[in-house]
Amino acid sequence: MLDKKQLKKEQIIQTALELFASKGFYSTTIPDIALSLKMSVGNMYNYFKSKDTLAIEIIKYISAYLGEKLKEINEQEISTKEKTRKIVEIYFKTASLKPEMIDYFLRIYLSNREVFKESCEGMLCVNEFVTEIMIYFEEGVKCGDLREQDFFSAFGLFMGYLGGMVFLKGENVLPKDLNDYVDDITFNIYKALSAE
Amino acid sequence: MKKKMRVLWLSAIACNGNTHSFLNYPYMEQFLDDFEFIYHPVIDSEYSLEDIVSKEITCDILLIEGAISKEFKRADVSVVDIIEKYSKIVQKIVTVGTCATFGGIFRESGYEETSGLHFDKEEPLKTHKDLLDKTISVSGCPVHPEVLVNTLYAIKKSAALKLDNFLRPKEFYAYTVHNGCTRNEYFEYKVDNHRFGELEGCMFYDHGCQAPFTHGSCNKILWNEVNSKTRAGVPCMGCTEPTFPRQNLFSTKKNMAIPENLPVGVGKRVYLTLAGISKAFKIDRLEKKLIDD
């Protein structure tokens, strides 16, 4: 039974994500989401008590999704440079296949902090994703590939760059497809973090 | 008169730190009622070192303090030869302290192939394998006097001590020094606002504290019955472990802000998840000074 309820929850999350992306977070209401799913508003509240709760569940869902992808990369016996490339690839792939996910992270999670301040202190709601990035860094330093430095300067460099590129893509500023930048971006990030 | 157990305290390449620690045992009178030293480097004993090396004196327990090298001599006889002679007649051998157990600080001495009796750091040695069944190791730099004395009483009472992979009695070495640390609340919430000598803040994150992965009873059986390193404001230096001494004892080795050595039995992914959650708490009570404001 859990699976059925879980499946429904994921459907709601996916629909909400798409609506937030097209109409904006504040202009989208719970009745809008219910209507899209052909559900009653009352039934919607059985799954999520409020729009804020839904917003929090969505960021956790995205973090778990990306965290799982990064875990697969971290567990491979490959060099830090190859891992870097795979992380860039998976981030851009997600931005192409599920643009609403990355869009939500960049435009809603990062710019509506008031919605997330109650239950998402620190990195609580993006823990799974951040943990995998930490492991990528830690293993890179341990094997001598990456330079030891403050975690947040490295994290900001990596994620800021990826987020920035996806943002530019979203604004239709980029002349080429995101995937065409994978090599250059991998090179830049690796060179910036490398111990050499 | 009840029979005392006869003990030979043999000092190999040592600083006598374990001897000094032992002299702080608070119930020495009682101890000397139950045990007698046929020889000890600083306590009056019946025989001289020359007697020990030239004759074969009846003895029940051989205590070895200090690192061992066949090159090192006492009274012109190699310590290895003395150990081999007495190991045949005693019931038990106890390696006292980290040098005798793993090589410790004196592993770095100029003597050839310096190590503990059965271990060169973590690595088991091929030599003296026939003595493995007889040996109990009580590591520490120095060993806690109660750990040594209680081990000797266990031998006297023929109590079966369960030993870990380094022959250390689990009674004293199954726990980590973290167990019983008065700063655990700071560890839980990842608050490292410590300065040396202060009694608040955790020393694991920045100040090199090795308590979460060091096996010992320092915070359960206090030193001089009152204190421990972490209680006094100094990080645990991991002195009971084969890796002792590490370099940079007062700083925590980190890779991109993540401690290289994690608490015993905790996986990295799990640790980071827990740490991420704990760090989300901002507990003012722990962030600022509780006393001496």
Short mmCIF file of C-alpha atoms in Angstrom, two decimals:
data_model
loop_
_atom_site.label_atom_id
_atom_site.label_comp_id
_atom_site.label_asym_id
_atom_site.label_seq_id
_atom_site.Cartn_x
_atom_site.Cartn_y
_atom_site.Cartn_z
CA MET A 1 0.00 0.00 0.00
CA LEU A 2 2.88 2.26 0.81
CA ASP A 3 4.06 2.00 -2.77
CA LYS A 4 0.72 3.19 -4.13
CA LYS A 5 0.66 6.18 -1.81
CA GLN A 6 4.31 6.87 -2.58
CA LEU A 7 3.60 6.73 -6.30
CA LYS A 8 0.76 9.22 -5.92
CA LYS A 9 3.00 11.51 -3.90
CA GLU A 10 5.60 11.41 -6.66
CA GLN A 11 2.93 12.22 -9.25
CA ILE A 12 1.87 15.25 -7.20
CA ILE A 13 5.50 16.33 -6.84
CA GLN A 14 6.13 16.01 -10.57
CA THR A 15 2.97 17.95 -11.48
CA ALA A 16 3.70 20.65 -8.90
CA LEU A 17 7.23 20.97 -10.24
CA GLU A 18 5.96 21.51 -13.77
CA LEU A 19 3.39 24.08 -12.66
CA PHE A 20 5.89 25.95 -10.50
CA ALA A 21 8.22 26.08 -13.50
CA SER A 22 5.58 27.42 -15.89
CA LYS A 23 3.45 29.65 -13.62
CA GLY A 24 5.87 30.47 -10.79
CA PHE A 25 5.83 29.28 -7.18
CA TYR A 26 3.57 31.94 -5.65
CA SER A 27 1.06 31.99 -8.53
CA THR A 28 0.53 28.24 -8.34
CA THR A 29 -2.08 27.14 -5.80
CA ILE A 30 -2.95 23.76 -4.33
CA PRO A 31 -6.27 23.82 -6.27
CA ASP A 32 -4.25 24.37 -9.49
CA ILE A 33 -2.17 21.28 -8.74
CA ALA A 34 -5.27 19.25 -7.81
CA LEU A 35 -7.00 20.30 -11.02
CA SER A 36 -4.03 19.21 -13.13
CA LEU A 37 -4.11 15.81 -11.47
CA LYS A 38 -7.91 15.55 -11.61
CA MET A 39 -7.92 15.14 -7.84
CA SER A 40 -10.16 16.84 -5.32
CA VAL A 41 -8.51 19.57 -3.27
CA GLY A 42 -9.56 17.69 -0.12
CA ASN A 43 -7.76 14.55 -1.26
CA MET A 44 -4.63 16.60 -2.06
CA TYR A 45 -4.45 17.61 1.57
CA ASN A 46 -4.29 13.91 2.52
CA TYR A 47 -0.88 13.89 0.87
CA PHE A 48 0.46 17.33 1.69
CA LYS A 49 -0.93 19.48 4.48
CA SER A 50 0.08 22.77 2.87
CA LYS A 51 1.92 24.22 -0.09
CA ASP A 52 4.93 24.82 2.15
CA THR A 53 5.00 21.17 3.19
CA LEU A 54 4.83 20.22 -0.47
CA ALA A 55 7.65 22.66 -1.25
CA ILE A 56 9.84 21.02 1.41
CA GLU A 57 9.02 17.51 0.22
CA ILE A 58 9.93 18.52 -3.32
CA ILE A 59 13.41 19.74 -2.40
CA LYS A 60 14.02 16.54 -0.41
CA TYR A 61 12.83 14.53 -3.41
CA ILE A 62 15.22 16.33 -5.76
CA SER A 63 18.10 16.00 -3.32
CA ALA A 64 17.46 12.25 -2.96
CA TYR A 65 17.20 11.86 -6.75
CA LEU A 66 20.49 13.64 -7.47
CA GLY A 67 22.15 12.10 -4.38
CA GLU A 68 21.39 8.61 -5.68
CA LYS A 69 22.92 9.45 -9.08
CA LEU A 70 26.06 10.86 -7.45
CA LYS A 71 26.35 7.86 -5.14
CA GLU A 72 26.54 5.62 -8.21
CA ILE A 73 29.39 7.79 -9.52
CA ASN A 74 31.21 7.88 -6.16
CA GLU A 75 31.11 4.11 -5.90
CA GLN A 76 32.87 3.59 -9.23
CA GLU A 77 36.59 2.79 -9.31
CA ILE A 78 37.53 5.75 -11.49
CA SER A 79 39.81 8.76 -11.19
CA THR A 80 38.64 12.01 -9.60
CA LYS A 81 38.83 13.66 -13.02
CA GLU A 82 36.47 11.08 -14.49
CA LYS A 83 34.14 11.47 -11.51
CA THR A 84 34.15 15.23 -12.07
CA ARG A 85 33.12 14.71 -15.68
CA LYS A 86 30.35 12.28 -14.72
CA ILE A 87 28.95 14.69 -12.13
CA VAL A 88 28.90 17.53 -14.68
CA GLU A 89 27.25 15.19 -17.19
CA ILE A 90 24.54 13.98 -14.82
CA TYR A 91 23.75 17.52 -13.67
CA PHE A 92 23.36 18.76 -17.23
CA LYS A 93 21.45 15.65 -18.23
CA THR A 94 19.00 16.24 -15.39
CA ALA A 95 18.74 19.89 -16.43
CA SER A 96 17.84 18.77 -19.97
CA LEU A 97 15.51 15.88 -19.16
CA LYS A 98 13.93 17.27 -16.02
CA PRO A 99 14.55 21.03 -16.30
CA GLU A 100 11.87 21.70 -13.70
CA MET A 101 13.98 19.93 -11.07
CA ILE A 102 17.08 22.07 -11.42
CA ASP A 103 14.87 25.10 -12.03
CA TYR A 104 13.11 24.44 -8.73
CA PHE A 105 16.41 24.20 -6.91
CA LEU A 106 17.78 27.41 -8.44
CA ARG A 107 14.68 29.57 -8.57
CA ILE A 108 12.51 28.38 -5.71
CA TYR A 109 14.67 26.71 -3.06
CA LEU A 110 17.48 29.26 -3.21
CA SER A 111 15.31 32.35 -3.57
CA ASN A 112 12.40 31.63 -1.21
CA ARG A 113 14.31 30.90 1.98
CA GLU A 114 11.34 31.90 4.16
CA VAL A 115 9.41 28.83 2.96
CA PHE A 116 12.21 26.51 3.99
CA LYS A 117 13.46 28.10 7.19
CA GLU A 118 11.35 26.01 9.57
CA SER A 119 12.25 22.43 8.62
CA CYS A 120 15.21 22.87 6.33
CA GLU A 121 17.81 24.50 8.57
CA GLY A 122 21.34 24.32 7.26
CA MET A 123 21.51 21.64 4.62
CA LEU A 124 18.91 19.33 6.17
CA CYS A 125 16.67 19.08 3.11
CA VAL A 126 19.52 18.68 0.63
CA ASN A 127 21.56 16.38 2.82
CA GLU A 128 21.67 13.40 0.48
CA PHE A 129 23.02 15.46 -2.37
CA VAL A 130 25.53 17.41 -0.26
CA THR A 131 26.78 14.22 1.43
CA GLU A 132 27.73 12.74 -1.95
CA ILE A 133 29.49 15.94 -3.01
CA MET A 134 31.40 15.83 0.30
CA ILE A 135 32.42 12.23 -0.36
CA TYR A 136 33.58 13.17 -3.86
CA PHE A 137 35.75 15.95 -2.38
CA GLU A 138 37.01 13.87 0.54
CA GLU A 139 38.08 10.96 -1.64
CA GLY A 140 39.65 13.33 -4.15
CA VAL A 141 41.81 14.95 -1.47
CA LYS A 142 42.65 11.62 0.15
CA CYS A 143 44.02 10.11 -3.05
CA GLY A 144 46.01 13.27 -3.75
CA ASP A 145 44.06 14.46 -6.81
CA LEU A 146 42.40 17.47 -5.21
CA ARG A 147 43.82 20.27 -3.10
CA GLU A 148 42.89 20.41 0.60
CA GLN A 149 40.83 23.54 1.19
CA ASP A 150 37.74 24.81 2.93
CA PHE A 151 34.72 22.74 1.94
CA PHE A 152 32.45 25.66 1.10
CA SER A 153 34.93 27.38 -1.23
CA ALA A 154 35.17 24.14 -3.19
CA PHE A 155 31.43 23.45 -3.01
CA GLY A 156 30.57 27.00 -4.09
CA LEU A 157 32.94 26.81 -7.02
CA PHE A 158 31.57 23.49 -8.27
CA MET A 159 27.85 24.06 -7.74
CA GLY A 160 27.95 27.76 -8.56
CA TYR A 161 29.46 27.00 -11.94
CA LEU A 162 26.99 24.23 -12.77
CA GLY A 163 24.02 26.25 -11.49
CA GLY A 164 25.21 29.29 -13.43
CA MET A 165 25.40 27.38 -16.70
CA VAL A 166 21.92 25.90 -16.25
CA PHE A 167 20.62 29.35 -15.37
CA LEU A 168 22.12 30.81 -18.56
CA LYS A 169 20.58 27.97 -20.53
CA GLY A 170 17.20 28.71 -18.94
CA GLU A 171 17.53 32.34 -19.99
CA ASN A 172 18.26 31.20 -23.55
CA VAL A 173 21.61 32.94 -23.47
CA LEU A 174 23.79 29.94 -24.26
CA PRO A 175 24.61 29.64 -27.97
CA LYS A 176 25.23 25.90 -27.75
CA ASP A 177 23.56 22.93 -26.10
CA LEU A 178 24.52 22.35 -22.46
CA ASN A 179 26.14 19.02 -23.31
CA ASP A 180 28.55 20.77 -25.67
CA TYR A 181 30.13 22.45 -22.64
CA VAL A 182 30.82 19.27 -20.61
CA ASP A 183 34.49 18.97 -21.63
CA ASP A 184 35.40 22.60 -21.01
CA ILE A 185 33.54 22.79 -17.75
CA THR A 186 35.03 19.54 -16.46
CA PHE A 187 38.48 20.87 -17.36
CA ASN A 188 37.87 24.20 -15.61
CA ILE A 189 36.44 22.69 -12.43
CA TYR A 190 39.10 20.01 -12.19
CA LYS A 191 41.87 22.50 -12.83
CA ALA A 192 40.51 24.83 -10.16
CA LEU A 193 40.25 22.07 -7.54
CA SER A 194 43.27 20.01 -8.55
CA ALA A 195 46.25 19.57 -6.24
CA GLU A 196 48.75 20.20 -9.04
CA MET B 1 51.22 -16.62 55.28
CA LYS B 2 49.49 -16.53 51.90
CA LYS B 3 51.62 -17.14 48.87
CA LYS B 4 52.64 -14.04 46.96
CA MET B 5 52.93 -14.15 43.21
CA ARG B 6 56.49 -13.62 42.07
CA VAL B 7 56.90 -11.00 39.38
CA LEU B 8 59.89 -10.03 37.24
CA TRP B 9 59.69 -6.48 35.84
CA LEU B 10 62.09 -6.36 32.92
CA SER B 11 62.89 -2.98 31.47
CA ALA B 12 63.79 -3.05 27.76
CA ILE B 13 64.19 0.15 25.66
CA ALA B 14 62.11 2.32 27.93
CA CYS B 15 61.74 5.71 29.58
CA ASN B 16 60.36 4.08 32.77
CA GLY B 17 57.08 5.94 32.24
CA ASN B 18 55.09 2.81 33.01
CA THR B 19 57.06 2.37 36.22
CA HIS B 20 56.20 5.91 37.27
CA SER B 21 52.56 5.40 36.38
CA PHE B 22 52.53 2.17 38.38
CA LEU B 23 53.98 3.96 41.43
CA ASN B 24 50.83 6.10 41.49
CA TYR B 25 48.68 3.05 42.13
CA PRO B 26 46.69 4.13 45.21
CA TYR B 27 46.55 0.74 46.94
CA MET B 28 50.22 -0.20 46.64
CA GLU B 29 50.41 -1.64 50.14
CA GLN B 30 47.66 -4.11 49.36
CA PHE B 31 49.30 -4.92 46.03
CA LEU B 32 52.66 -5.65 47.63
CA ASP B 33 50.87 -7.95 50.06
CA ASP B 34 49.80 -10.11 47.15
CA PHE B 35 52.72 -9.77 44.75
CA GLU B 36 56.47 -9.50 45.15
CA PHE B 37 59.04 -8.32 42.66
CA ILE B 38 61.96 -10.64 42.30
CA TYR B 39 63.39 -7.71 40.34
CA HIS B 40 62.17 -4.21 39.50
CA PRO B 41 64.32 -1.36 38.12
CA VAL B 42 63.32 1.14 40.84
CA ILE B 43 61.65 -0.83 43.63
CA ASP B 44 63.86 -2.69 46.14
CA SER B 45 63.82 -6.34 45.25
CA GLU B 46 65.42 -9.55 46.39
CA TYR B 47 67.69 -10.06 43.40
CA SER B 48 69.96 -7.86 41.36
CA LEU B 49 69.82 -7.59 37.58
CA GLU B 50 73.05 -9.62 37.45
CA ASP B 51 71.31 -12.40 39.44
CA ILE B 52 68.39 -12.32 37.03
CA VAL B 53 70.54 -12.69 33.92
CA SER B 54 73.11 -15.13 35.33
CA LYS B 55 70.77 -17.47 37.22
CA GLU B 56 67.26 -18.75 36.70
CA ILE B 57 65.12 -17.36 39.53
CA THR B 58 61.68 -18.87 40.16
CA CYS B 59 59.01 -16.53 38.87
CA ASP B 60 55.27 -16.52 38.01
CA ILE B 61 54.78 -13.49 35.79
CA LEU B 62 57.14 -11.72 33.42
CA LEU B 63 56.37 -8.05 32.87
CA ILE B 64 58.10 -6.40 29.93
CA GLU B 65 58.33 -2.63 29.77
CA GLY B 66 59.80 -0.92 26.70
CA ALA B 67 60.43 -1.75 23.07
CA ILE B 68 62.41 -4.84 22.16
CA SER B 69 65.46 -5.32 19.96
CA LYS B 70 67.86 -8.24 20.03
CA GLU B 71 70.65 -5.66 19.96
CA PHE B 72 69.59 -4.12 23.26
CA LYS B 73 71.27 -5.54 26.37
CA ARG B 74 70.63 -5.48 30.11
CA ALA B 75 73.58 -6.51 32.28
CA ASP B 76 75.42 -7.46 29.08
CA VAL B 77 72.75 -9.94 28.02
CA SER B 78 70.34 -9.38 25.14
CA VAL B 79 66.81 -8.61 26.38
CA VAL B 80 65.50 -11.13 23.86
CA ASP B 81 67.59 -13.85 25.55
CA ILE B 82 66.33 -12.79 28.99
CA ILE B 83 62.74 -12.85 27.73
CA GLU B 84 63.22 -16.27 26.16
CA LYS B 85 64.74 -17.69 29.34
CA TYR B 86 62.00 -16.46 31.69
CA SER B 87 59.11 -16.96 29.28
CA LYS B 88 59.67 -20.70 29.63
CA ILE B 89 59.14 -20.73 33.38
CA VAL B 90 56.42 -18.12 33.94
CA GLN B 91 52.66 -18.68 33.75
CA LYS B 92 52.01 -15.41 31.98
CA ILE B 93 53.84 -12.63 30.14
CA VAL B 94 52.47 -9.12 30.24
CA THR B 95 53.67 -6.46 27.80
CA VAL B 96 53.37 -3.28 29.84
CA GLY B 97 52.74 -0.12 27.81
CA THR B 98 52.66 0.74 24.11
CA CYS B 99 56.41 0.29 23.49
CA ALA B 100 56.46 -3.32 24.73
CA THR B 101 53.22 -4.02 22.86
CA PHE B 102 53.64 -2.24 19.52
CA GLY B 103 57.06 -0.57 19.54
CA GLY B 104 55.72 2.88 20.46
CA ILE B 105 58.03 5.88 20.61
CA PHE B 106 61.17 3.73 21.07
CA ARG B 107 60.45 1.94 17.80
CA GLU B 108 62.24 5.01 16.41
CA SER B 109 65.39 4.29 18.48
CA GLY B 110 68.69 3.42 16.78
CA TYR B 111 68.52 -0.25 17.74
CA GLU B 112 68.05 -2.77 14.98
CA GLU B 113 64.51 -4.06 14.33
CA THR B 114 62.88 -2.42 17.31
CA SER B 115 59.26 -3.46 17.92
CA GLY B 116 56.82 -4.75 20.51
CA LEU B 117 56.97 -8.38 21.63
CA HIS B 118 54.32 -9.60 19.17
CA PHE B 119 53.57 -6.57 17.01
CA ASP B 120 55.46 -4.05 14.91
CA LYS B 121 52.81 -1.35 14.99
CA GLU B 122 49.70 -3.21 13.69
CA GLU B 123 51.68 -5.94 12.00
CA PRO B 124 51.90 -9.30 13.81
CA LEU B 125 55.48 -10.59 14.08
CA LYS B 126 56.69 -14.06 13.25
CA THR B 127 59.04 -14.16 16.22
CA HIS B 128 57.91 -15.39 19.67
CA LYS B 129 54.79 -16.98 18.23
CA ASP B 130 55.12 -19.79 20.77
CA LEU B 131 54.51 -17.20 23.50
CA LEU B 132 51.21 -15.89 22.10
CA ASP B 133 49.09 -18.08 24.38
CA LYS B 134 50.92 -16.81 27.43
CA THR B 135 50.87 -13.10 26.61
CA ILE B 136 48.49 -10.38 27.70
CA SER B 137 49.12 -6.84 26.46
CA VAL B 138 48.26 -3.74 28.40
CA SER B 139 49.04 -0.85 26.08
CA GLY B 140 49.16 2.86 26.91
CA CYS B 141 51.80 5.54 27.09
CA PRO B 142 51.93 5.01 29.98
CA VAL B 143 49.63 2.15 30.96
CA HIS B 144 46.96 3.07 33.50
CA PRO B 145 48.11 1.60 36.85
CA GLU B 146 44.68 0.10 37.58
CA VAL B 147 44.62 -1.62 34.20
CA LEU B 148 48.02 -3.18 34.93
CA VAL B 149 47.23 -4.14 38.53
CA ASN B 150 43.76 -5.50 37.78
CA THR B 151 45.22 -7.59 34.97
CA LEU B 152 47.76 -9.02 37.43
CA TYR B 153 44.98 -9.82 39.91
CA ALA B 154 43.02 -11.55 37.14
CA ILE B 155 46.10 -13.70 36.49
CA LYS B 156 46.44 -14.41 40.21
CA LYS B 157 42.82 -15.49 40.40
CA SER B 158 43.17 -17.50 37.18
CA ALA B 159 40.27 -15.51 35.74
CA ALA B 160 39.86 -16.00 31.99
CA LEU B 161 40.33 -12.59 30.41
CA LYS B 162 38.84 -12.10 26.96
CA LEU B 163 41.46 -10.51 24.72
CA ASP B 164 41.14 -8.43 21.56
CA ASN B 165 43.22 -8.94 18.38
CA PHE B 166 46.18 -7.18 20.00
CA LEU B 167 45.99 -9.42 23.10
CA ARG B 168 44.54 -6.58 25.19
CA PRO B 169 41.93 -7.45 27.87
CA LYS B 170 38.53 -6.44 26.50
CA GLU B 171 37.53 -5.49 30.03
CA PHE B 172 39.66 -2.37 29.60
CA TYR B 173 40.15 -2.02 25.84
CA ALA B 174 36.79 -2.88 24.27
CA TYR B 175 35.55 0.66 24.92
CA THR B 176 36.81 3.80 23.29
CA VAL B 177 38.17 6.74 25.29
CA HIS B 178 35.15 8.63 23.93
CA ASN B 179 32.98 6.47 26.20
CA GLY B 180 32.54 8.45 29.38
CA CYS B 181 33.91 11.69 27.91
CA THR B 182 32.25 14.63 29.63
CA ARG B 183 32.20 16.56 26.33
CA ASN B 184 29.92 14.16 24.49
CA GLU B 185 27.14 16.75 24.16
CA TYR B 186 29.54 18.96 22.19
CA PHE B 187 30.53 16.01 20.00
CA GLU B 188 26.88 15.19 19.27
CA TYR B 189 26.09 18.70 18.08
CA LYS B 190 29.48 19.25 16.38
CA VAL B 191 30.52 22.17 18.55
CA ASP B 192 34.29 22.61 18.61
CA ASN B 193 34.72 25.95 20.31
CA HIS B 194 37.46 24.54 22.48
CA ARG B 195 40.66 26.23 23.55
CA PHE B 196 43.32 24.22 25.36
CA GLY B 197 42.62 23.93 29.07
CA GLU B 198 38.97 24.84 28.70
CA LEU B 199 36.40 22.36 29.86
CA GLU B 200 33.84 23.07 27.14
CA GLY B 201 33.73 22.16 23.46
CA CYS B 202 34.66 18.99 21.58
CA MET B 203 38.28 18.49 20.54
CA PHE B 204 37.62 15.93 17.79
CA TYR B 205 36.97 18.32 14.91
CA ASP B 206 39.97 20.63 15.10
CA HIS B 207 42.26 19.73 17.97
CA GLY B 208 43.30 16.20 17.13
CA CYS B 209 41.30 14.31 19.76
CA GLN B 210 41.52 10.59 18.95
CA ALA B 211 39.08 9.41 21.64
CA PRO B 212 36.32 8.20 19.26
CA PHE B 213 38.69 5.67 17.68
CA THR B 214 41.08 4.88 20.54
CA HIS B 215 40.52 1.79 22.65
CA GLY B 216 40.96 2.49 26.34
CA SER B 217 39.23 3.19 29.62
CA CYS B 218 40.67 6.63 30.41
CA ASN B 219 37.26 8.25 30.86
CA LYS B 220 35.82 5.27 32.74
CA ILE B 221 38.75 4.57 35.08
CA LEU B 222 40.10 8.02 35.83
CA TRP B 223 43.77 8.84 36.33
CA ASN B 224 44.75 9.34 39.97
CA GLU B 225 41.05 8.61 40.49
CA VAL B 226 40.13 12.16 39.44
CA ASN B 227 40.95 13.06 35.85
CA SER B 228 41.64 12.21 32.22
CA LYS B 229 43.21 14.10 29.33
CA THR B 230 39.88 15.17 27.84
CA ARG B 231 38.54 16.21 31.24
CA ALA B 232 41.63 18.32 31.86
CA GLY B 233 41.32 20.08 28.48
CA VAL B 234 43.81 18.16 26.34
CA PRO B 235 42.86 15.91 23.41
CA CYS B 236 43.23 12.14 23.61
CA MET B 237 46.47 11.25 21.82
CA GLY B 238 45.54 7.68 21.03
CA CYS B 239 48.39 6.32 23.18
CA THR B 240 46.93 2.80 23.54
CA GLU B 241 46.88 2.20 19.80
CA PRO B 242 49.51 0.62 17.51
CA THR B 243 49.57 3.85 15.50
CA PHE B 244 50.93 5.82 18.46
CA PRO B 245 52.67 8.26 18.23
CA ARG B 246 51.08 10.03 15.28
CA GLN B 247 52.38 13.33 14.00
CA ASN B 248 50.61 16.63 14.70
CA LEU B 249 48.85 15.41 17.82
CA PHE B 250 47.03 18.71 18.33
CA SER B 251 45.40 19.03 14.94
CA THR B 252 42.79 16.89 13.23
CA LYS B 253 43.78 15.48 9.85
CA LYS B 254 41.00 16.43 7.46
CA ASN B 255 40.27 15.99 3.80
CA MET B 256 38.20 18.93 2.55
CA ALA B 257 36.91 19.54 6.10
CA ILE B 258 36.03 15.89 6.74
CA PRO B 259 37.99 14.18 9.53
CA GLU B 260 40.13 11.39 8.07
CA ASN B 261 39.57 9.09 11.04
CA LEU B 262 35.96 8.54 12.01
CA PRO B 263 34.48 7.01 15.17
CA VAL B 264 35.02 3.22 15.33
CA GLY B 265 32.46 1.33 13.24
CA VAL B 266 30.86 4.40 11.64
CA GLY B 267 30.77 4.50 7.84
CA LYS B 268 31.66 7.73 6.05
CA ARG B 269 28.29 8.20 4.34
CA VAL B 270 26.39 7.62 7.57
CA TYR B 271 28.73 9.89 9.50
CA LEU B 272 28.31 12.74 6.99
CA THR B 273 24.53 12.37 7.00
CA LEU B 274 24.42 12.49 10.78
CA ALA B 275 26.91 15.36 10.91
CA GLY B 276 24.82 17.30 8.39
CA ILE B 277 21.74 16.89 10.55
CA SER B 278 23.56 17.74 13.80
CA LYS B 279 25.15 20.82 12.27
CA ALA B 280 21.71 22.15 11.39
CA PHE B 281 21.08 22.67 15.10
CA LYS B 282 22.31 25.97 16.39
CA ILE B 283 22.34 25.54 20.14
CA ASP B 284 23.20 28.88 21.71
CA ARG B 285 23.76 27.25 25.09
CA LEU B 286 26.65 25.22 23.64
CA GLU B 287 27.98 27.85 21.25
CA LYS B 288 28.77 30.31 24.03
CA LYS B 289 30.67 29.84 27.26
CA LEU B 290 28.73 28.19 30.08
CA ILE B 291 31.10 29.34 32.80
CA ASP B 292 33.91 31.89 33.20
CA ASP B 293 32.22 34.39 30.87
#
